[in-house]
């Protein structure tokens, strides 16, 4: 299978915002978009996106997972970036139409169709460094993806960074390109200097998230993760895993965790750590790196509770367990 995110369906759904209105949805080639070189997004990063998935069930049905949550976050990101307000009903239809068009290309589990709605400011004005774009482009791009874990889920090495930040704190809950650009330099440095896979950003000792995933600590029957605030991205996977943990009778604690507490707990038997996100679902963490010391999490291997929670989520997504929370929307 090709590298994640490098294969695209030939067409996408698209709409433009001009004169205070959204155009009718069109279906166009996904090879290129028309854009002025002075477009607002190219200079002042007026851009946000979403990531969600459609799954194929054994009966041949195609289902999108928690689309309402992604639409709400897309609306919020657009609003916080002062982009034109999206029309959620239209974007929902765009997602359902384009996934429906490519229903036969949705891979079998463990694969899925990754859906990437994207919204960018297009006004041709390099004078608008401190003013919003009055026009925008919104499209829904599709990328069939395979199992993120071919070769097994190798536990990750995370560098705990207490001095840096992933992004400016008031940008944390916006799914916006600039935030990834902001985190890239530190992540590349952590890879080459201490062979870390990711940085777990912990500004002033407050355990937050990595560059593109939320962080979850498991201690026996308790699942602990940072309580929601505006400094980090509110993952749909995070919320789903917490719900499933509660369904399984686990104690769910949404509260702040300090680096000290994290390192103290890491060595205890029965402790597990994981990253949550749509692409990889739940990825086990095996090692923390802090001030040139390495701390193994539990026994350093993928833990049983991480695997159990990931399976519980996959079972719903793949139609193997009842969809008790009405998370799936049937496309066709
Ligand atoms: C997308 C993303 C997540 C995970 O969100 P999901 O809705 O679970 O996919 C977490 N953190 C960041 C910074 C992200 O961009």
PDB file of C-alpha atoms in Angstrom, residues 47-328:
ATOM      1  CA  UNK A  47      -6.477  27.719   6.249  1.00  0.00           C
ATOM      2  CA  UNK A  48      -8.155  24.955   8.200  1.00  0.00           C
ATOM      3  CA  UNK A  49      -9.065  21.350   7.528  1.00  0.00           C
ATOM      4  CA  UNK A  50     -10.752  18.263   8.923  1.00  0.00           C
ATOM      5  CA  UNK A  51      -9.928  14.576   8.924  1.00  0.00           C
ATOM      6  CA  UNK A  52     -12.588  11.877   9.192  1.00  0.00           C
ATOM      7  CA  UNK A  53     -13.120   8.430   7.753  1.00  0.00           C
ATOM      8  CA  UNK A  54     -15.665   6.310   5.899  1.00  0.00           C
ATOM      9  CA  UNK A  55     -15.724   2.553   6.506  1.00  0.00           C
ATOM     10  CA  UNK A  56     -16.945  -0.457   4.546  1.00  0.00           C
ATOM     11  CA  UNK A  57     -19.072  -2.999   6.421  1.00  0.00           C
ATOM     12  CA  UNK A  58     -19.480  -6.685   5.620  1.00  0.00           C
ATOM     13  CA  UNK A  59     -22.957  -6.050   4.172  1.00  0.00           C
ATOM     14  CA  UNK A  60     -21.394  -3.680   1.617  1.00  0.00           C
ATOM     15  CA  UNK A  61     -22.727  -0.519   3.333  1.00  0.00           C
ATOM     16  CA  UNK A  62     -20.478   2.558   3.564  1.00  0.00           C
ATOM     17  CA  UNK A  63     -20.565   4.586   6.814  1.00  0.00           C
ATOM     18  CA  UNK A  64     -18.976   7.888   7.886  1.00  0.00           C
ATOM     19  CA  UNK A  65     -17.830   8.112  11.512  1.00  0.00           C
ATOM     20  CA  UNK A  66     -18.956  11.050  13.738  1.00  0.00           C
ATOM     21  CA  UNK A  67     -19.307  13.502  10.864  1.00  0.00           C
ATOM     22  CA  UNK A  68     -21.320  15.926  13.041  1.00  0.00           C
ATOM     23  CA  UNK A  69     -18.333  16.373  15.359  1.00  0.00           C
ATOM     24  CA  UNK A  70     -15.973  17.133  12.499  1.00  0.00           C
ATOM     25  CA  UNK A  71     -18.473  19.572  10.976  1.00  0.00           C
ATOM     26  CA  UNK A  72     -18.762  21.416  14.280  1.00  0.00           C
ATOM     27  CA  UNK A  73     -14.987  21.649  14.600  1.00  0.00           C
ATOM     28  CA  UNK A  74     -14.655  22.772  10.964  1.00  0.00           C
ATOM     29  CA  UNK A  75     -17.190  25.511  11.654  1.00  0.00           C
ATOM     30  CA  UNK A  76     -15.305  26.529  14.787  1.00  0.00           C
ATOM     31  CA  UNK A  77     -11.895  26.563  13.066  1.00  0.00           C
ATOM     32  CA  UNK A  78     -13.287  28.702  10.226  1.00  0.00           C
ATOM     33  CA  UNK A  79     -14.817  31.103  12.705  1.00  0.00           C
ATOM     34  CA  UNK A  80     -11.690  31.454  14.839  1.00  0.00           C
ATOM     35  CA  UNK A  81      -9.640  32.143  11.685  1.00  0.00           C
ATOM     36  CA  UNK A  82     -12.152  34.772  10.521  1.00  0.00           C
ATOM     37  CA  UNK A  83     -12.828  32.814   7.356  1.00  0.00           C
ATOM     38  CA  UNK A  84     -16.374  32.963   5.911  1.00  0.00           C
ATOM     39  CA  UNK A  85     -18.834  30.910   7.981  1.00  0.00           C
ATOM     40  CA  UNK A  86     -19.274  27.458   6.473  1.00  0.00           C
ATOM     41  CA  UNK A  87     -22.701  26.088   5.574  1.00  0.00           C
ATOM     42  CA  UNK A  88     -22.631  22.858   7.558  1.00  0.00           C
ATOM     43  CA  UNK A  89     -25.605  21.333   5.727  1.00  0.00           C
ATOM     44  CA  UNK A  90     -23.881  21.944   2.396  1.00  0.00           C
ATOM     45  CA  UNK A  91     -20.534  20.526   3.579  1.00  0.00           C
ATOM     46  CA  UNK A  92     -22.323  17.465   4.964  1.00  0.00           C
ATOM     47  CA  UNK A  93     -23.933  16.909   1.558  1.00  0.00           C
ATOM     48  CA  UNK A  94     -20.568  17.415  -0.158  1.00  0.00           C
ATOM     49  CA  UNK A  95     -19.033  14.696   2.043  1.00  0.00           C
ATOM     50  CA  UNK A  96     -21.920  12.267   1.494  1.00  0.00           C
ATOM     51  CA  UNK A  97     -21.991  12.897  -2.282  1.00  0.00           C
ATOM     52  CA  UNK A  98     -18.285  12.511  -2.925  1.00  0.00           C
ATOM     53  CA  UNK A  99     -17.969   9.438  -0.692  1.00  0.00           C
ATOM     54  CA  UNK A 100     -21.057   8.008  -2.416  1.00  0.00           C
ATOM     55  CA  UNK A 101     -19.472   8.636  -5.815  1.00  0.00           C
ATOM     56  CA  UNK A 102     -16.428   6.601  -4.772  1.00  0.00           C
ATOM     57  CA  UNK A 103     -18.239   4.044  -2.614  1.00  0.00           C
ATOM     58  CA  UNK A 104     -16.728   1.146  -4.550  1.00  0.00           C
ATOM     59  CA  UNK A 105     -13.222   2.497  -3.809  1.00  0.00           C
ATOM     60  CA  UNK A 106     -13.666   2.490  -0.020  1.00  0.00           C
ATOM     61  CA  UNK A 107     -11.142  -0.131   1.187  1.00  0.00           C
ATOM     62  CA  UNK A 108     -12.096  -3.125   3.300  1.00  0.00           C
ATOM     63  CA  UNK A 109     -11.114  -3.021   6.994  1.00  0.00           C
ATOM     64  CA  UNK A 110      -8.496  -2.399   8.270  1.00  0.00           C
ATOM     65  CA  UNK A 111      -8.438   0.179   5.440  1.00  0.00           C
ATOM     66  CA  UNK A 112     -10.850   3.096   5.066  1.00  0.00           C
ATOM     67  CA  UNK A 113     -11.561   6.210   2.995  1.00  0.00           C
ATOM     68  CA  UNK A 114      -9.911   9.209   4.636  1.00  0.00           C
ATOM     69  CA  UNK A 115     -11.936  12.404   4.050  1.00  0.00           C
ATOM     70  CA  UNK A 116     -10.161  15.773   4.072  1.00  0.00           C
ATOM     71  CA  UNK A 117     -12.477  18.841   4.000  1.00  0.00           C
ATOM     72  CA  UNK A 118     -10.317  21.957   3.508  1.00  0.00           C
ATOM     73  CA  UNK A 119     -11.198  25.666   3.728  1.00  0.00           C
ATOM     74  CA  UNK A 120      -8.843  28.435   2.555  1.00  0.00           C
ATOM     75  CA  UNK A 121      -9.000  32.216   2.127  1.00  0.00           C
ATOM     76  CA  UNK A 122      -8.627  33.136  -1.548  1.00  0.00           C
ATOM     77  CA  UNK A 123      -8.887  36.915  -1.713  1.00  0.00           C
ATOM     78  CA  UNK A 124      -6.080  38.249  -3.922  1.00  0.00           C
ATOM     79  CA  UNK A 125      -4.706  40.903  -1.599  1.00  0.00           C
ATOM     80  CA  UNK A 126      -1.240  40.951  -0.085  1.00  0.00           C
ATOM     81  CA  UNK A 127      -2.289  44.034   1.831  1.00  0.00           C
ATOM     82  CA  UNK A 128      -4.524  42.020   4.157  1.00  0.00           C
ATOM     83  CA  UNK A 129      -1.968  40.858   6.722  1.00  0.00           C
ATOM     84  CA  UNK A 130      -4.292  42.062   9.463  1.00  0.00           C
ATOM     85  CA  UNK A 131      -7.651  41.689   7.756  1.00  0.00           C
ATOM     86  CA  UNK A 132      -9.741  38.647   6.847  1.00  0.00           C
ATOM     87  CA  UNK A 133     -10.186  37.220   3.364  1.00  0.00           C
ATOM     88  CA  UNK A 134     -13.679  38.027   2.060  1.00  0.00           C
ATOM     89  CA  UNK A 135     -13.616  35.107  -0.371  1.00  0.00           C
ATOM     90  CA  UNK A 136     -12.765  31.459   0.156  1.00  0.00           C
ATOM     91  CA  UNK A 137     -12.589  28.005  -1.361  1.00  0.00           C
ATOM     92  CA  UNK A 138     -13.869  24.864   0.348  1.00  0.00           C
ATOM     93  CA  UNK A 139     -13.297  21.371  -1.009  1.00  0.00           C
ATOM     94  CA  UNK A 140     -13.622  17.773   0.132  1.00  0.00           C
ATOM     95  CA  UNK A 141     -10.745  15.566  -0.965  1.00  0.00           C
ATOM     96  CA  UNK A 142     -10.680  11.767  -0.599  1.00  0.00           C
ATOM     97  CA  UNK A 143      -7.721   9.482   0.038  1.00  0.00           C
ATOM     98  CA  UNK A 144      -8.125   5.698   0.403  1.00  0.00           C
ATOM     99  CA  UNK A 145      -5.871   4.469   3.210  1.00  0.00           C
ATOM    100  CA  UNK A 146      -4.661   1.071   4.385  1.00  0.00           C
ATOM    101  CA  UNK A 147      -3.789  -0.199   7.821  1.00  0.00           C
ATOM    102  CA  UNK A 148      -1.746   2.425   9.609  1.00  0.00           C
ATOM    103  CA  UNK A 149      -0.075  -0.408  11.505  1.00  0.00           C
ATOM    104  CA  UNK A 150       1.331  -2.674   8.820  1.00  0.00           C
ATOM    105  CA  UNK A 151       4.199  -4.348  10.633  1.00  0.00           C
ATOM    106  CA  UNK A 152       2.534  -3.968  14.029  1.00  0.00           C
ATOM    107  CA  UNK A 153       1.982  -1.011  16.291  1.00  0.00           C
ATOM    108  CA  UNK A 154       5.509  -0.248  17.443  1.00  0.00           C
ATOM    109  CA  UNK A 155       5.365   1.774  20.675  1.00  0.00           C
ATOM    110  CA  UNK A 156       6.474   5.360  20.152  1.00  0.00           C
ATOM    111  CA  UNK A 157       9.280   7.325  21.754  1.00  0.00           C
ATOM    112  CA  UNK A 158       8.071  10.742  22.940  1.00  0.00           C
ATOM    113  CA  UNK A 159      10.269  13.664  23.911  1.00  0.00           C
ATOM    114  CA  UNK A 160       8.660  15.643  26.753  1.00  0.00           C
ATOM    115  CA  UNK A 161       9.197  19.322  25.952  1.00  0.00           C
ATOM    116  CA  UNK A 162       8.504  21.728  28.824  1.00  0.00           C
ATOM    117  CA  UNK A 163       9.948  24.877  27.309  1.00  0.00           C
ATOM    118  CA  UNK A 164       8.520  24.984  23.783  1.00  0.00           C
ATOM    119  CA  UNK A 165       4.930  25.078  22.558  1.00  0.00           C
ATOM    120  CA  UNK A 166       3.201  23.389  19.657  1.00  0.00           C
ATOM    121  CA  UNK A 167       1.567  26.653  18.628  1.00  0.00           C
ATOM    122  CA  UNK A 168       0.387  29.958  20.056  1.00  0.00           C
ATOM    123  CA  UNK A 169      -2.026  29.084  22.902  1.00  0.00           C
ATOM    124  CA  UNK A 170      -4.979  30.935  21.356  1.00  0.00           C
ATOM    125  CA  UNK A 171      -4.599  28.830  18.163  1.00  0.00           C
ATOM    126  CA  UNK A 172      -4.622  25.445  19.882  1.00  0.00           C
ATOM    127  CA  UNK A 173      -8.166  24.344  19.129  1.00  0.00           C
ATOM    128  CA  UNK A 174      -8.052  25.404  15.473  1.00  0.00           C
ATOM    129  CA  UNK A 175      -7.141  22.631  13.013  1.00  0.00           C
ATOM    130  CA  UNK A 176      -5.000  24.951  10.948  1.00  0.00           C
ATOM    131  CA  UNK A 177      -1.918  24.542   8.781  1.00  0.00           C
ATOM    132  CA  UNK A 178       0.166  27.154  10.558  1.00  0.00           C
ATOM    133  CA  UNK A 179       0.133  25.123  13.761  1.00  0.00           C
ATOM    134  CA  UNK A 180       1.854  22.169  12.062  1.00  0.00           C
ATOM    135  CA  UNK A 181       4.428  24.499  10.518  1.00  0.00           C
ATOM    136  CA  UNK A 182       5.069  25.881  13.990  1.00  0.00           C
ATOM    137  CA  UNK A 183       5.714  22.405  15.460  1.00  0.00           C
ATOM    138  CA  UNK A 184       7.773  20.993  12.587  1.00  0.00           C
ATOM    139  CA  UNK A 185      11.177  22.461  13.464  1.00  0.00           C
ATOM    140  CA  UNK A 186      11.137  21.178  17.059  1.00  0.00           C
ATOM    141  CA  UNK A 187       9.878  17.744  15.922  1.00  0.00           C
ATOM    142  CA  UNK A 188      12.655  17.361  13.340  1.00  0.00           C
ATOM    143  CA  UNK A 189      15.230  18.393  15.952  1.00  0.00           C
ATOM    144  CA  UNK A 190      13.825  15.837  18.425  1.00  0.00           C
ATOM    145  CA  UNK A 191      14.030  13.129  15.756  1.00  0.00           C
ATOM    146  CA  UNK A 192      17.654  13.764  14.944  1.00  0.00           C
ATOM    147  CA  UNK A 193      18.872  14.575  18.463  1.00  0.00           C
ATOM    148  CA  UNK A 194      17.179  11.910  20.610  1.00  0.00           C
ATOM    149  CA  UNK A 195      15.535   9.634  17.993  1.00  0.00           C
ATOM    150  CA  UNK A 196      12.100  10.608  19.275  1.00  0.00           C
ATOM    151  CA  UNK A 197       9.082   9.820  17.067  1.00  0.00           C
ATOM    152  CA  UNK A 198       7.100  12.811  18.335  1.00  0.00           C
ATOM    153  CA  UNK A 199       7.242  15.611  20.875  1.00  0.00           C
ATOM    154  CA  UNK A 200       4.724  15.608  23.695  1.00  0.00           C
ATOM    155  CA  UNK A 201       4.353  19.340  24.271  1.00  0.00           C
ATOM    156  CA  UNK A 202       4.184  20.119  28.006  1.00  0.00           C
ATOM    157  CA  UNK A 203       4.409  23.910  28.317  1.00  0.00           C
ATOM    158  CA  UNK A 204       5.444  24.805  31.884  1.00  0.00           C
ATOM    159  CA  UNK A 205       5.103  21.147  32.856  1.00  0.00           C
ATOM    160  CA  UNK A 206       1.460  20.808  31.726  1.00  0.00           C
ATOM    161  CA  UNK A 207       1.082  17.660  29.588  1.00  0.00           C
ATOM    162  CA  UNK A 208      -0.802  18.756  26.470  1.00  0.00           C
ATOM    163  CA  UNK A 209      -0.599  16.888  23.124  1.00  0.00           C
ATOM    164  CA  UNK A 210       1.778  15.978  20.299  1.00  0.00           C
ATOM    165  CA  UNK A 211       2.015  17.613  16.874  1.00  0.00           C
ATOM    166  CA  UNK A 212      -1.114  15.926  15.552  1.00  0.00           C
ATOM    167  CA  UNK A 213      -2.582  13.667  18.240  1.00  0.00           C
ATOM    168  CA  UNK A 214      -4.003  13.820  21.768  1.00  0.00           C
ATOM    169  CA  UNK A 215      -2.339  12.100  24.701  1.00  0.00           C
ATOM    170  CA  UNK A 216      -3.997   9.527  26.955  1.00  0.00           C
ATOM    171  CA  UNK A 217      -2.577   7.916  30.096  1.00  0.00           C
ATOM    172  CA  UNK A 218      -3.988   4.625  31.379  1.00  0.00           C
ATOM    173  CA  UNK A 219      -3.368   3.454  34.941  1.00  0.00           C
ATOM    174  CA  UNK A 220      -5.124   0.205  35.718  1.00  0.00           C
ATOM    175  CA  UNK A 221      -8.848   0.890  35.453  1.00  0.00           C
ATOM    176  CA  UNK A 222      -8.428   4.663  35.046  1.00  0.00           C
ATOM    177  CA  UNK A 223      -8.073   6.672  31.835  1.00  0.00           C
ATOM    178  CA  UNK A 224      -6.551  10.104  32.369  1.00  0.00           C
ATOM    179  CA  UNK A 225      -6.303  12.914  29.820  1.00  0.00           C
ATOM    180  CA  UNK A 226      -6.022  16.671  29.863  1.00  0.00           C
ATOM    181  CA  UNK A 227      -9.308  18.457  30.426  1.00  0.00           C
ATOM    182  CA  UNK A 228     -10.522  20.480  27.423  1.00  0.00           C
ATOM    183  CA  UNK A 229      -9.315  24.063  27.180  1.00  0.00           C
ATOM    184  CA  UNK A 230      -8.626  26.355  24.244  1.00  0.00           C
ATOM    185  CA  UNK A 231      -4.877  25.559  24.137  1.00  0.00           C
ATOM    186  CA  UNK A 232      -5.092  22.221  22.298  1.00  0.00           C
ATOM    187  CA  UNK A 233      -7.069  20.370  19.644  1.00  0.00           C
ATOM    188  CA  UNK A 234     -10.234  18.637  20.831  1.00  0.00           C
ATOM    189  CA  UNK A 235      -9.945  15.253  19.155  1.00  0.00           C
ATOM    190  CA  UNK A 236     -12.988  13.267  18.095  1.00  0.00           C
ATOM    191  CA  UNK A 237     -11.004  10.089  18.759  1.00  0.00           C
ATOM    192  CA  UNK A 238     -10.174  11.342  22.269  1.00  0.00           C
ATOM    193  CA  UNK A 239     -13.850  11.881  23.005  1.00  0.00           C
ATOM    194  CA  UNK A 240     -14.827   8.497  21.481  1.00  0.00           C
ATOM    195  CA  UNK A 241     -12.189   6.618  23.479  1.00  0.00           C
ATOM    196  CA  UNK A 242     -13.320   8.281  26.721  1.00  0.00           C
ATOM    197  CA  UNK A 243     -16.921   7.289  26.001  1.00  0.00           C
ATOM    198  CA  UNK A 244     -15.926   3.687  25.254  1.00  0.00           C
ATOM    199  CA  UNK A 245     -13.732   3.525  28.357  1.00  0.00           C
ATOM    200  CA  UNK A 246     -16.727   4.597  30.462  1.00  0.00           C
ATOM    201  CA  UNK A 247     -18.890   1.991  28.657  1.00  0.00           C
ATOM    202  CA  UNK A 248     -16.314  -0.643  29.665  1.00  0.00           C
ATOM    203  CA  UNK A 249     -16.654   0.415  33.311  1.00  0.00           C
ATOM    204  CA  UNK A 250     -13.385   2.338  33.469  1.00  0.00           C
ATOM    205  CA  UNK A 251     -12.935   5.543  35.453  1.00  0.00           C
ATOM    206  CA  UNK A 252     -12.496   8.525  33.134  1.00  0.00           C
ATOM    207  CA  UNK A 253     -10.498  11.439  34.599  1.00  0.00           C
ATOM    208  CA  UNK A 254     -10.312  14.605  32.540  1.00  0.00           C
ATOM    209  CA  UNK A 255      -7.807  16.755  34.378  1.00  0.00           C
ATOM    210  CA  UNK A 256      -4.403  18.307  33.955  1.00  0.00           C
ATOM    211  CA  UNK A 257      -1.368  16.026  34.325  1.00  0.00           C
ATOM    212  CA  UNK A 258       2.067  17.367  35.227  1.00  0.00           C
ATOM    213  CA  UNK A 259       5.322  16.043  33.797  1.00  0.00           C
ATOM    214  CA  UNK A 260       6.336  15.059  37.344  1.00  0.00           C
ATOM    215  CA  UNK A 261       3.208  12.960  37.779  1.00  0.00           C
ATOM    216  CA  UNK A 262       3.629  11.414  34.342  1.00  0.00           C
ATOM    217  CA  UNK A 263       7.219  10.316  34.998  1.00  0.00           C
ATOM    218  CA  UNK A 264       6.332   9.080  38.474  1.00  0.00           C
ATOM    219  CA  UNK A 265       3.470   6.951  37.179  1.00  0.00           C
ATOM    220  CA  UNK A 266       5.209   5.711  34.025  1.00  0.00           C
ATOM    221  CA  UNK A 267       7.248   3.037  35.773  1.00  0.00           C
ATOM    222  CA  UNK A 268       4.307   1.511  37.633  1.00  0.00           C
ATOM    223  CA  UNK A 269       3.069  -1.865  36.436  1.00  0.00           C
ATOM    224  CA  UNK A 270      -0.222  -1.615  34.552  1.00  0.00           C
ATOM    225  CA  UNK A 271       0.498   1.884  33.281  1.00  0.00           C
ATOM    226  CA  UNK A 272       0.061   2.530  29.565  1.00  0.00           C
ATOM    227  CA  UNK A 273       0.217   5.628  27.412  1.00  0.00           C
ATOM    228  CA  UNK A 274      -1.200   6.242  23.947  1.00  0.00           C
ATOM    229  CA  UNK A 275      -1.772   8.881  21.283  1.00  0.00           C
ATOM    230  CA  UNK A 276      -5.264   9.277  19.821  1.00  0.00           C
ATOM    231  CA  UNK A 277      -6.252  10.566  16.389  1.00  0.00           C
ATOM    232  CA  UNK A 278      -8.340   9.638  13.360  1.00  0.00           C
ATOM    233  CA  UNK A 279      -5.448   8.399  11.245  1.00  0.00           C
ATOM    234  CA  UNK A 280      -3.881   5.970  13.715  1.00  0.00           C
ATOM    235  CA  UNK A 281      -6.798   5.552  16.184  1.00  0.00           C
ATOM    236  CA  UNK A 282      -4.743   4.725  19.324  1.00  0.00           C
ATOM    237  CA  UNK A 283      -0.973   4.383  19.080  1.00  0.00           C
ATOM    238  CA  UNK A 284       0.907   2.962  22.074  1.00  0.00           C
ATOM    239  CA  UNK A 285       3.725   4.961  23.662  1.00  0.00           C
ATOM    240  CA  UNK A 286       6.686   2.934  24.973  1.00  0.00           C
ATOM    241  CA  UNK A 287       9.195   5.540  26.118  1.00  0.00           C
ATOM    242  CA  UNK A 288       9.338   9.095  27.478  1.00  0.00           C
ATOM    243  CA  UNK A 289      12.537  11.086  27.015  1.00  0.00           C
ATOM    244  CA  UNK A 290      13.085  13.935  29.490  1.00  0.00           C
ATOM    245  CA  UNK A 291      16.244  15.898  30.313  1.00  0.00           C
ATOM    246  CA  UNK A 292      18.440  13.275  28.591  1.00  0.00           C
ATOM    247  CA  UNK A 293      16.916  10.437  30.608  1.00  0.00           C
ATOM    248  CA  UNK A 294      14.693   7.690  29.230  1.00  0.00           C
ATOM    249  CA  UNK A 295      11.648   6.363  31.071  1.00  0.00           C
ATOM    250  CA  UNK A 296      10.000   3.164  29.951  1.00  0.00           C
ATOM    251  CA  UNK A 297       6.187   3.190  30.110  1.00  0.00           C
ATOM    252  CA  UNK A 298       4.993  -0.011  31.821  1.00  0.00           C
ATOM    253  CA  UNK A 299       7.018  -2.772  30.158  1.00  0.00           C
ATOM    254  CA  UNK A 300       7.661  -0.662  27.045  1.00  0.00           C
ATOM    255  CA  UNK A 301       5.287  -2.736  24.909  1.00  0.00           C
ATOM    256  CA  UNK A 302       1.805  -2.022  23.550  1.00  0.00           C
ATOM    257  CA  UNK A 303      -0.459  -2.494  26.586  1.00  0.00           C
ATOM    258  CA  UNK A 304      -3.622  -4.639  26.744  1.00  0.00           C
ATOM    259  CA  UNK A 305      -5.980  -1.769  27.626  1.00  0.00           C
ATOM    260  CA  UNK A 306      -4.746   0.347  24.710  1.00  0.00           C
ATOM    261  CA  UNK A 307      -5.399  -2.616  22.432  1.00  0.00           C
ATOM    262  CA  UNK A 308      -8.809  -3.266  23.987  1.00  0.00           C
ATOM    263  CA  UNK A 309      -9.943   0.355  23.551  1.00  0.00           C
ATOM    264  CA  UNK A 310      -8.651   0.522  19.994  1.00  0.00           C
ATOM    265  CA  UNK A 311     -10.466  -2.717  19.190  1.00  0.00           C
ATOM    266  CA  UNK A 312     -13.703  -1.430  20.751  1.00  0.00           C
ATOM    267  CA  UNK A 313     -13.554   1.663  18.537  1.00  0.00           C
ATOM    268  CA  UNK A 314     -12.615  -0.292  15.405  1.00  0.00           C
ATOM    269  CA  UNK A 315     -15.419  -2.788  16.061  1.00  0.00           C
ATOM    270  CA  UNK A 316     -17.997   0.009  15.921  1.00  0.00           C
ATOM    271  CA  UNK A 317     -16.371   1.623  12.886  1.00  0.00           C
ATOM    272  CA  UNK A 318     -16.239  -1.713  11.066  1.00  0.00           C
ATOM    273  CA  UNK A 319     -19.817  -2.705  11.958  1.00  0.00           C
ATOM    274  CA  UNK A 320     -18.733  -5.598  14.214  1.00  0.00           C
ATOM    275  CA  UNK A 321     -20.247  -4.120  17.400  1.00  0.00           C
ATOM    276  CA  UNK A 322     -23.558  -2.267  17.895  1.00  0.00           C
ATOM    277  CA  UNK A 323     -23.350   1.481  17.230  1.00  0.00           C
ATOM    278  CA  UNK A 324     -24.900   2.373  20.598  1.00  0.00           C
ATOM    279  CA  UNK A 325     -24.013   6.054  20.415  1.00  0.00           C
ATOM    280  CA  UNK A 326     -25.214   6.587  16.826  1.00  0.00           C
ATOM    281  CA  UNK A 327     -21.757   7.547  15.606  1.00  0.00           C
ATOM    282  CA  UNK A 328     -22.158   6.169  12.085  1.00  0.00           C
TER     283      UNK A 328
END
